[in-house]
C-alpha positions as a LaTeX table, in Angstrom:
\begin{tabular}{lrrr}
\hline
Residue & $x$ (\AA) & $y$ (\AA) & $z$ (\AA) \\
\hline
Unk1 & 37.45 & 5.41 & $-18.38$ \\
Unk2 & 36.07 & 8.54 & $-16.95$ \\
Unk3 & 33.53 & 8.16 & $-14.27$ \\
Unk4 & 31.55 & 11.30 & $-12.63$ \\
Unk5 & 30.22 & 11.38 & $-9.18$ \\
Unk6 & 28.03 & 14.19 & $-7.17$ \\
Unk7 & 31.01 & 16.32 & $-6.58$ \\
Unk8 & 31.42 & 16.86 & $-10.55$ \\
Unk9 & 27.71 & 18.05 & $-11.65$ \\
Unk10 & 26.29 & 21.26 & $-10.41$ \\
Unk11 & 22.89 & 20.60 & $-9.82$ \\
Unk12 & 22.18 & 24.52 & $-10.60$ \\
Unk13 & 22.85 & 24.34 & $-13.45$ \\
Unk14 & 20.01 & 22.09 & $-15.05$ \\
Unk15 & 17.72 & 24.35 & $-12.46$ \\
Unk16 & 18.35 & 27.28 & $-14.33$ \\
Unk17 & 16.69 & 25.50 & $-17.69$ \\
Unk18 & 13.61 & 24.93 & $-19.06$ \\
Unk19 & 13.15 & 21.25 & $-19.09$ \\
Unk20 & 11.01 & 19.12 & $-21.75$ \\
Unk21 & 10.51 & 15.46 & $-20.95$ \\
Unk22 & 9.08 & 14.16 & $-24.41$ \\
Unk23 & 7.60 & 10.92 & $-23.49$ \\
Unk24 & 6.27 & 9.23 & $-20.23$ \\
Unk25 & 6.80 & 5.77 & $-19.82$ \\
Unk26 & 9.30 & 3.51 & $-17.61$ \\
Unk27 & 11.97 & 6.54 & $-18.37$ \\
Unk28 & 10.08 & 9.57 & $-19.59$ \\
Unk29 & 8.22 & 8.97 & $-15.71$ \\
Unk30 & 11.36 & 8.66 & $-13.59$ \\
Unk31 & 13.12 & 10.93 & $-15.31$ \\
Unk32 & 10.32 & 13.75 & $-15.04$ \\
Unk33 & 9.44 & 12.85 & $-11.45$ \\
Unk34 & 13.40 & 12.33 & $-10.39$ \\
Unk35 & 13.86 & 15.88 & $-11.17$ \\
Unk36 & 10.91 & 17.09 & $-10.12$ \\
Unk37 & 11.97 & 16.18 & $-6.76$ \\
Unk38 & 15.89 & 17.24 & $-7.36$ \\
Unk39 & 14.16 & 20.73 & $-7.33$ \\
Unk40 & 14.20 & 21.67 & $-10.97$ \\
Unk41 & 11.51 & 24.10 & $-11.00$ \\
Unk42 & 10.58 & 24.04 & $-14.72$ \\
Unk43 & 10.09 & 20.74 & $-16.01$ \\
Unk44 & 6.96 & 19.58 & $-18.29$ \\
Unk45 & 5.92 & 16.62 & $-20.05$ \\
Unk46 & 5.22 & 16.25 & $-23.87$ \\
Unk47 & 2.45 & 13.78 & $-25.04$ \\
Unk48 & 0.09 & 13.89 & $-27.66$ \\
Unk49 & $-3.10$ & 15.02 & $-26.37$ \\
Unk50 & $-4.49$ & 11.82 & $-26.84$ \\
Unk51 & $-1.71$ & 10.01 & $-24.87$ \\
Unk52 & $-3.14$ & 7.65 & $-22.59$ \\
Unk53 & 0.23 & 8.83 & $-19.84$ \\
Unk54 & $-1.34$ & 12.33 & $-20.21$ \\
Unk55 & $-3.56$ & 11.55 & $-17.11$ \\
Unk56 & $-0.91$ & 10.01 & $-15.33$ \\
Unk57 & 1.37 & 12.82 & $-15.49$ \\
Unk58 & $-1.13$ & 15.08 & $-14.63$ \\
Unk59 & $-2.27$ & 13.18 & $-11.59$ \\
Unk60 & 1.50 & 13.82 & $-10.22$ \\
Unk61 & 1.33 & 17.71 & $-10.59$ \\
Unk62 & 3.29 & 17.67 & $-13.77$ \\
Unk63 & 2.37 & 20.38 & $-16.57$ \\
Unk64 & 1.88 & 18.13 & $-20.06$ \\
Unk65 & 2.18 & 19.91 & $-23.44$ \\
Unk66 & 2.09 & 18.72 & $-26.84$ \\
Unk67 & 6.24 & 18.00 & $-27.75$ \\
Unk68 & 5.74 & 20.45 & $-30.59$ \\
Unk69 & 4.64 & 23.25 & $-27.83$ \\
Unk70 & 7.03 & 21.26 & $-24.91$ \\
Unk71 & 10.15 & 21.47 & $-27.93$ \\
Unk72 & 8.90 & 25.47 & $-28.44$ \\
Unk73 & 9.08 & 26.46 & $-24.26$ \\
Unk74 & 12.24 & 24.35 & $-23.24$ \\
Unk75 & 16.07 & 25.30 & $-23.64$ \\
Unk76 & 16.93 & 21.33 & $-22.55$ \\
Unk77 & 14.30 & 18.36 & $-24.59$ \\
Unk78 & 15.09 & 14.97 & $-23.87$ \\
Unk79 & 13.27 & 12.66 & $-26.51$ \\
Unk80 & 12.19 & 9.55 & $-24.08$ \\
Unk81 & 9.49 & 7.87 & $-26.35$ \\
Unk82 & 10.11 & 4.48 & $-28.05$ \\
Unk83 & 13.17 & 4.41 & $-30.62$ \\
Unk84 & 10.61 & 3.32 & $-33.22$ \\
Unk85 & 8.82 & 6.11 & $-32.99$ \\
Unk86 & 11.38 & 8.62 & $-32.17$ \\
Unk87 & 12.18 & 9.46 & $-36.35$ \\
Unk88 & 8.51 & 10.26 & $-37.23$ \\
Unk89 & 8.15 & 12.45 & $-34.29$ \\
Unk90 & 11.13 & 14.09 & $-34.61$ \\
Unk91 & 10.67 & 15.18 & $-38.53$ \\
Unk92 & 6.99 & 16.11 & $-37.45$ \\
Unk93 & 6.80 & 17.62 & $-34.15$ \\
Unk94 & 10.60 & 18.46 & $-33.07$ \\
Unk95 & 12.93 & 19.43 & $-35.43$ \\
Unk96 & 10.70 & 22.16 & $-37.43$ \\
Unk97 & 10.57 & 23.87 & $-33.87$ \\
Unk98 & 14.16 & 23.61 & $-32.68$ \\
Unk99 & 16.44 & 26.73 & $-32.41$ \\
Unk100 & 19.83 & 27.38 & $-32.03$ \\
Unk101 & 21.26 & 27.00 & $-29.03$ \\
Unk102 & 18.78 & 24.47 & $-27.48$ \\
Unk103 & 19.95 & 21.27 & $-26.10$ \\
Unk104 & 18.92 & 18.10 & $-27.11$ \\
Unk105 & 19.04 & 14.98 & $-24.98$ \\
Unk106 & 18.51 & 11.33 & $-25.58$ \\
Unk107 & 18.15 & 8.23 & $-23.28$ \\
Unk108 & 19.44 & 5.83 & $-26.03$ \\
Unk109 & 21.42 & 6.35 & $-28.53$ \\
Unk110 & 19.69 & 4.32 & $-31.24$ \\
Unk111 & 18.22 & 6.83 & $-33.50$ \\
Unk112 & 21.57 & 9.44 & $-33.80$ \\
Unk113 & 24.11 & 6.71 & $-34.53$ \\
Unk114 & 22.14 & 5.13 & $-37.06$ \\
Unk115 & 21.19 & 8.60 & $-38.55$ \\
Unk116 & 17.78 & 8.16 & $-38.31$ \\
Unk117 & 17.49 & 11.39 & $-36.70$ \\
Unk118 & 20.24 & 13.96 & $-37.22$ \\
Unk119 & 20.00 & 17.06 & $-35.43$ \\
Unk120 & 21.02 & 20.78 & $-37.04$ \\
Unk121 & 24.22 & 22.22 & $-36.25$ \\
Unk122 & 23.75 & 24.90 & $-33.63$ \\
Unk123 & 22.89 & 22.74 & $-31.24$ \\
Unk124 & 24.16 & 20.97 & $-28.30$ \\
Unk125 & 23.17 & 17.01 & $-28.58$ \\
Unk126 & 23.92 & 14.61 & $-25.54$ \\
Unk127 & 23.24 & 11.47 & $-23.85$ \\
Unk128 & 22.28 & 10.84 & $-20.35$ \\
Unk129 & 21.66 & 6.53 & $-20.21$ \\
Unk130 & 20.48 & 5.10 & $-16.71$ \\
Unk131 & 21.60 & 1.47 & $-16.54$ \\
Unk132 & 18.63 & 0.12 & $-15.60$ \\
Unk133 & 14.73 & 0.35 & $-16.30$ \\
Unk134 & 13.16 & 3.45 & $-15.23$ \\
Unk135 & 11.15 & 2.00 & $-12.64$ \\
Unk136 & 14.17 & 0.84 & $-11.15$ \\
Unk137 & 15.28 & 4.52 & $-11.64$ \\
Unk138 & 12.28 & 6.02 & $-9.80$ \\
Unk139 & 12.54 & 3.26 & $-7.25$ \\
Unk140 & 16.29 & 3.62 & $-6.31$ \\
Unk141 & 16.14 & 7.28 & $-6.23$ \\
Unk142 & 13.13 & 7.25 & $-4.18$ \\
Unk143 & 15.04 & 5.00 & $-1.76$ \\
Unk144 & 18.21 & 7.59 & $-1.84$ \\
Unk145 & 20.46 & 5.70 & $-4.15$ \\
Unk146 & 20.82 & 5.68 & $-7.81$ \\
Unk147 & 21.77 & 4.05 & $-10.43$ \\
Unk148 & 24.77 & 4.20 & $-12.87$ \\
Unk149 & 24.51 & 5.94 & $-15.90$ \\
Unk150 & 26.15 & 7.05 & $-18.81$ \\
Unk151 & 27.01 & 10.29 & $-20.40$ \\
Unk152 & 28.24 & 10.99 & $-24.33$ \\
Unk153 & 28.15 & 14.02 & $-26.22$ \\
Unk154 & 27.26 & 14.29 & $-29.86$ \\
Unk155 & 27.48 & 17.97 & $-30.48$ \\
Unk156 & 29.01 & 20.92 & $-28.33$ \\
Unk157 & 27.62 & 24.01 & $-30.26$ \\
Unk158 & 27.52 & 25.95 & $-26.87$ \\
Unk159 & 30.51 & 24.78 & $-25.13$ \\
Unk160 & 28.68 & 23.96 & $-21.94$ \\
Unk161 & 26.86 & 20.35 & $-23.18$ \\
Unk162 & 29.11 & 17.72 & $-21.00$ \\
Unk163 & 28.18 & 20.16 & $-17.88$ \\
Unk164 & 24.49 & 20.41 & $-18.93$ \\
Unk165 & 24.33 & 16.28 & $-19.63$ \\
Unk166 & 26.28 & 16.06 & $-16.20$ \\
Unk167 & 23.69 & 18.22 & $-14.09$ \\
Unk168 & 20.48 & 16.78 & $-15.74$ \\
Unk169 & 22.51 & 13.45 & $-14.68$ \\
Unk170 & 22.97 & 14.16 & $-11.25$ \\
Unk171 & 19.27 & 15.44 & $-11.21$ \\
Unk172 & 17.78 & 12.00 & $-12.04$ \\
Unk173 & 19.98 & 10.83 & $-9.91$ \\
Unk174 & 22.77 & 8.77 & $-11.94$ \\
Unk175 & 25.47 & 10.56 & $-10.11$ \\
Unk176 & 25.02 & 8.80 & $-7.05$ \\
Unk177 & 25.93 & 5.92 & $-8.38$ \\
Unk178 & 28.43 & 7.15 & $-10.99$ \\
Unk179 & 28.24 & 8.43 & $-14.57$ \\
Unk180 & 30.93 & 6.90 & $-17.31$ \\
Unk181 & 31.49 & 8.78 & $-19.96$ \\
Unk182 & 31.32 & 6.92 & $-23.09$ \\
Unk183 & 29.95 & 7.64 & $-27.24$ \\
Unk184 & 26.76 & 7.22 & $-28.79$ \\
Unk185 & 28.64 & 4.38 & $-31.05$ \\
Unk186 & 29.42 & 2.33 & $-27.58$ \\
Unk187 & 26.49 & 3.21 & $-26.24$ \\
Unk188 & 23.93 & 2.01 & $-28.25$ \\
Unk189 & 25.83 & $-0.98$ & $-29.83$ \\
Unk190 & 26.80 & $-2.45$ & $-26.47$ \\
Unk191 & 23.20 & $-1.94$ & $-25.21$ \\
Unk192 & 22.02 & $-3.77$ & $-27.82$ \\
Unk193 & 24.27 & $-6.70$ & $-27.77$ \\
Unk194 & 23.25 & $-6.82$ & $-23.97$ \\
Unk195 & 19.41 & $-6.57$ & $-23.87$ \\
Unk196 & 19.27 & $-9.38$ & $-26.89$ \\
Unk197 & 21.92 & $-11.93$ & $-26.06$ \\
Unk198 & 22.23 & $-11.88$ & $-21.93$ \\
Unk199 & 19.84 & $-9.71$ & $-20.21$ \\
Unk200 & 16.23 & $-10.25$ & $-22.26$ \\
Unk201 & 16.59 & $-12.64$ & $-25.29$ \\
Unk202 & 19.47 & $-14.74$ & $-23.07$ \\
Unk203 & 18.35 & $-15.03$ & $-19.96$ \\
Unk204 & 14.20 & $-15.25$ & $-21.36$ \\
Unk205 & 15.22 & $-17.97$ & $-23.76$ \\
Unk206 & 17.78 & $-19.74$ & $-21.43$ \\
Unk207 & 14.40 & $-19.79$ & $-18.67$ \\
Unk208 & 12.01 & $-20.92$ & $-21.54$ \\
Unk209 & 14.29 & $-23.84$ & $-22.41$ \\
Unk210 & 14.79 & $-25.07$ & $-19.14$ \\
Unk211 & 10.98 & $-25.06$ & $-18.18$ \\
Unk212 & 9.69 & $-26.66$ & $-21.18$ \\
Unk213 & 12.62 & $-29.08$ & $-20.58$ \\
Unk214 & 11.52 & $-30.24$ & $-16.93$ \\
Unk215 & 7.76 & $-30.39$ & $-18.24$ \\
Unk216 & 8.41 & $-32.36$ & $-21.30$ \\
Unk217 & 10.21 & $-35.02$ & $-18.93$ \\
Unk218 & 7.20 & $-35.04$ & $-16.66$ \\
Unk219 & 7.68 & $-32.61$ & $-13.55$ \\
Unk220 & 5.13 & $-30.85$ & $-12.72$ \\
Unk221 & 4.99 & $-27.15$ & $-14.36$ \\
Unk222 & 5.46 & $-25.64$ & $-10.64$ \\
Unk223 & 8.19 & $-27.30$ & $-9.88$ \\
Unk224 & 9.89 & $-26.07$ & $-13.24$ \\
Unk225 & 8.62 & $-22.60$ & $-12.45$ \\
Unk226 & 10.33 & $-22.44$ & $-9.22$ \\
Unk227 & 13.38 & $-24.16$ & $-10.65$ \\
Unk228 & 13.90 & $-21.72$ & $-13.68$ \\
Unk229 & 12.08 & $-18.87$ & $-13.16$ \\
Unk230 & 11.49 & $-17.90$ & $-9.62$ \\
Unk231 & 15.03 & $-18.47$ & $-8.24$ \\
Unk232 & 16.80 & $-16.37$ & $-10.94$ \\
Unk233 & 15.93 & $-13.29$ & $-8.67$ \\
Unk234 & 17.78 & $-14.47$ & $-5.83$ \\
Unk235 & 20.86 & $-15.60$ & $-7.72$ \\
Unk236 & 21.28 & $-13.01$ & $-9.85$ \\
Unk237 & 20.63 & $-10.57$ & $-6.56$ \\
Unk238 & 23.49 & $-12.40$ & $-5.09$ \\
Unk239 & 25.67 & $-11.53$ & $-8.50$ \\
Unk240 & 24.89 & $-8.08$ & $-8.82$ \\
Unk241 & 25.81 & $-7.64$ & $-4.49$ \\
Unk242 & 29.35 & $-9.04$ & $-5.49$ \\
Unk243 & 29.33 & $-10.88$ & $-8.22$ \\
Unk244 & 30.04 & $-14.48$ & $-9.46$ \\
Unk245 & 32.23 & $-15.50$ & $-6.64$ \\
Unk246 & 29.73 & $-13.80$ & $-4.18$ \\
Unk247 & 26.94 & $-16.09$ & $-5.52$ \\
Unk248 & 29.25 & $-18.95$ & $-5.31$ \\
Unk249 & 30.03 & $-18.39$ & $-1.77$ \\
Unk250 & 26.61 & $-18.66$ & $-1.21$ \\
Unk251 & 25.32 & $-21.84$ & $-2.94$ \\
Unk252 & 25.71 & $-25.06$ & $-1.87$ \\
Unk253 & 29.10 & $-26.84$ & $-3.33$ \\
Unk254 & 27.01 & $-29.22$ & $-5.26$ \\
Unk255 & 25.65 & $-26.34$ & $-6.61$ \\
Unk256 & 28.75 & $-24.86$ & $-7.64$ \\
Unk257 & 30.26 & $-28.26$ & $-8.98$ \\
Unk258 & 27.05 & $-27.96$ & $-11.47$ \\
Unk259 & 27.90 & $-24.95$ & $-12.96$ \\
Unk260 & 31.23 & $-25.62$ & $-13.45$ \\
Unk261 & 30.27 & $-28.64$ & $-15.36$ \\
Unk262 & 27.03 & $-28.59$ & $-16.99$ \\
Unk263 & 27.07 & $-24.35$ & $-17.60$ \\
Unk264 & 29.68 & $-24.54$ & $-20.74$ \\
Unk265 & 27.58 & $-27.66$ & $-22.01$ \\
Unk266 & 24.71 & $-25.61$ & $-22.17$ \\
Unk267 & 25.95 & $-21.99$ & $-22.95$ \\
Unk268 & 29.54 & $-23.01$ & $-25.30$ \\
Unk269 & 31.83 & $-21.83$ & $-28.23$ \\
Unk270 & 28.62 & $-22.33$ & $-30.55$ \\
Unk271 & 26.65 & $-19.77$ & $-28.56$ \\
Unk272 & 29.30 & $-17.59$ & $-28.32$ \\
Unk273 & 29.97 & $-17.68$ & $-32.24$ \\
Unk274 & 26.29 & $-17.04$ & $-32.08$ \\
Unk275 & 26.52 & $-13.99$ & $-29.89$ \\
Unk276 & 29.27 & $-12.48$ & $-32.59$ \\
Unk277 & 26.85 & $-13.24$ & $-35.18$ \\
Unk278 & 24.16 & $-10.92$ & $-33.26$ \\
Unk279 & 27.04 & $-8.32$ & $-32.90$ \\
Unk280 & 27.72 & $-8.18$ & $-35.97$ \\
Unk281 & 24.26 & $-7.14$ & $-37.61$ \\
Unk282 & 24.07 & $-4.71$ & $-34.57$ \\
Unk283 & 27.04 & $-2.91$ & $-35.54$ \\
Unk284 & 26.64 & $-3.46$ & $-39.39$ \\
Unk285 & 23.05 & $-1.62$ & $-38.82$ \\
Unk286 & 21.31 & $-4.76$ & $-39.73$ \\
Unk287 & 19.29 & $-4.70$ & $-36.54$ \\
Unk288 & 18.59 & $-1.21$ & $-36.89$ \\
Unk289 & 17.01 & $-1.87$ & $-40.61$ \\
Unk290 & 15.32 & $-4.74$ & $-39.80$ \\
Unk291 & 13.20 & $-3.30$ & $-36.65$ \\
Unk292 & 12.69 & 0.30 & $-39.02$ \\
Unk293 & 11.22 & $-2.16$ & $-41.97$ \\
Unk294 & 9.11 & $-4.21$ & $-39.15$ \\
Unk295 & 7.52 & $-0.76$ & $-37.71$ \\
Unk296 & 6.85 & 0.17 & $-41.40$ \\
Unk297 & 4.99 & $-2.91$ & $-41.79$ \\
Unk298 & 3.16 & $-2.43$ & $-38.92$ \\
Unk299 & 4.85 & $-4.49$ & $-36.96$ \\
Unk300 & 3.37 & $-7.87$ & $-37.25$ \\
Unk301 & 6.40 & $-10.25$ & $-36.68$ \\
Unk302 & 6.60 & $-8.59$ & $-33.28$ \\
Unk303 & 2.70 & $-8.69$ & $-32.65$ \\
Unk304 & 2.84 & $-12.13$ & $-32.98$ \\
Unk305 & 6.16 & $-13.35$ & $-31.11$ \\
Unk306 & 4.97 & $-11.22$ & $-28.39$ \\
Unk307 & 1.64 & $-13.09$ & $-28.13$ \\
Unk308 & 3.94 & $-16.68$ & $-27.88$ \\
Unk309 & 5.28 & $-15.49$ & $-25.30$ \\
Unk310 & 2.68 & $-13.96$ & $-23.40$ \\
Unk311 & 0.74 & $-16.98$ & $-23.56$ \\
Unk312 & 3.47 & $-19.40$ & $-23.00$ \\
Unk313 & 2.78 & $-21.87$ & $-19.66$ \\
Unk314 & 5.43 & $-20.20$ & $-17.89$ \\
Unk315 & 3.14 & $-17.01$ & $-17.90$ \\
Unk316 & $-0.10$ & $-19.02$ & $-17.03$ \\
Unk317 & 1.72 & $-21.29$ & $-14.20$ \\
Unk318 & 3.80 & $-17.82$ & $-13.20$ \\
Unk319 & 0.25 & $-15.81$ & $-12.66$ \\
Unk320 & $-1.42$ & $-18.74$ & $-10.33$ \\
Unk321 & 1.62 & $-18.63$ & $-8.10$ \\
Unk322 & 2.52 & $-15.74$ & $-7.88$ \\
Unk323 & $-1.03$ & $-15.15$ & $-6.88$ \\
Unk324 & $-0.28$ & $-17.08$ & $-3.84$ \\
Unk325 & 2.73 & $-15.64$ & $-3.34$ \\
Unk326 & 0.81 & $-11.85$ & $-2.28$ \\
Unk327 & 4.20 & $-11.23$ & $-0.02$ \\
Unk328 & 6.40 & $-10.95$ & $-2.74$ \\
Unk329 & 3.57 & $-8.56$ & $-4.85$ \\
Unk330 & 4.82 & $-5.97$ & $-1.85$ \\
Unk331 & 6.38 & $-2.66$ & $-3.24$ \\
Unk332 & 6.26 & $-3.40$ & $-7.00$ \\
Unk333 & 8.27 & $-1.11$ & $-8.95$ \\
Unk334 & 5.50 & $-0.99$ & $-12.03$ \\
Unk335 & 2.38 & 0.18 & $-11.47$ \\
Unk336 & 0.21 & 0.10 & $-14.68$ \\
Unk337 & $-2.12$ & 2.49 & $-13.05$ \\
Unk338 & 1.09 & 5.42 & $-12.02$ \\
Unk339 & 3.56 & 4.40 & $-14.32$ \\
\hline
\end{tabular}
């Protein structure tokens, strides 16, 4: 495994480029304002001009362009926008305008390893992947850290894509932390198996479960809120400072006995056949088919399912106590109104 630190991206290099930013939500923001403040001189925003982000990139001294105009000025565009929207864009508003020699950039690789989008030879095509949410993005680099990130290149029509991906990188601030070098294949597939079995549908489900658990048995919804919701930040912040054993260390023995004996009768072999099961449409493009045909559709499945779970009593108990709770509402890392 390759991994890249400061001392292997020149930071000129991605100065010396026109930069497009097509998109400006949690990434297209951090990612615009990160280099912004790396000192790339040229870097603008593309939105439609009835984007509702359009204000808020303006309101941070960012120049905002349509991302057929943005796709015309730059030499660098990274496409930032949601994958399910990335295809229609890119037949539309991208690809008639690209030229050769331009370099293309992605966050995720979703839409080039499932060939929803497949970019003209003549062009360089990379991947620069922060590990994290870009509001946790903006907020570590803000704070003079950053986070890991990835790097993979598609196409090297120049010769000079790796060291492009690696300054733009180290611009946003990924080389702080380290940059591993990996494929679009790895990336997106492993990214996929993560956010849906562990780090969204996992842990979201696992925390639904145990709530609605504790309340069906008669303790009080706060209590269960507390229990399975509120302390997964400070255990998991003790995991990610040093991992498992670190939490362990920390938590009382009984505790630890717990886990050791109640964890695999909760989370066992059946989940984990489960968890191949997921991996398996992922890398059989199953996933990928199923979330094109929902978008087609209009996307009602997902309308609905997120509704459930917006209106779930965990969200309703959550809101009244975390309203009492103002201390830990300090230095929020989304802001509806900036980002």
């Amino acid at each position: 495994m390759k991994v890249y630190y400061e001392q292997d991206a020149d930071l000129e290099l991605i100065k010396s480029k026109k930069v497009a930013v097509i998109g400006y939500g949690s990434q297209g923001h951090a990612h615009a304002l990160n280099m912004r403040d790396s000192g790339v001189p040229e870097v603008v925003v593309g939105l439609q001009p009835n984007s509702g982000s359009r204000k808020k990139a303006e309101n941070e001294g960012l120049k905002v362009m349509t991302p057929a105009e943005a796709t015309q000025w730059a030499d660098v565009v990274m496409i930032l926008i949601p994958d399910e929207k990335q295809s229609v864009l890119w037949a539309n508003e991208i690809e008639p305008h690209i030229r050769e020699g331009q370099h293309i950039m992605f966050g995720h690789g979703f839409n080039v390893h499932y060939n929803l989008i497949r970019p003209p030879e003549g062009v360089d095509v990379s991947l620069s992947a922060p590990k994290g949410p870009g509001h946790t993005l903006r907020d570590q680099y803000q704070r003079g850290f950053g986070l890991p990130g990835l790097v993979a290149i598609q196409q090297d029509a120049t010769g000079t894509a790796k060291d492009v991906a690696l300054s733009y990188s180290k611009a946003i601030g990924n080389t702080r932390a380290g940059v591993i070098e990996t494929s679009f294949r790895e990336e997106t597939e492993t990214d996929l198996f993560g956010e849906q079995t562990v780090l969204c549908g996992g842990i979201v489900e696992l925390i639904k479960a145990g709530f609605e658990t504790l309340v069906e048995a008669g303790y009080a919804p706060e209590m269960a809120y507390f229990e399975c919701l509120h302390e997964t930040k400070l255990i998991v912040d003790l995991i990610y400072e040093g991992g498992i054993s670190n939490m362990n260390y920390s938590i009382s023995n009984t505790a630890e006995y717990g886990e050791y004996r109640s964890g695999p009768r909760v989370v066992n072999s059946e989940t984990k056949a489960n968890m191949k099961k997921v991996l398996e449409d992922i890398q059989s493009g199953q996933f990928a088919r199923d979330w094109v045909l929902e978008n087609q559709a209009g996307a009602p499945s997902f309308a609905a399912m997120r509704n459930r779970m917006n209106t779930h009593m965990i969200e309703e108990v959550g809101e009244q106590l975390r309203g009492m709770m103002k201390w830990a509402q300090n230095d929020r890392l989304v802001d509806k109104s900036r980002n």
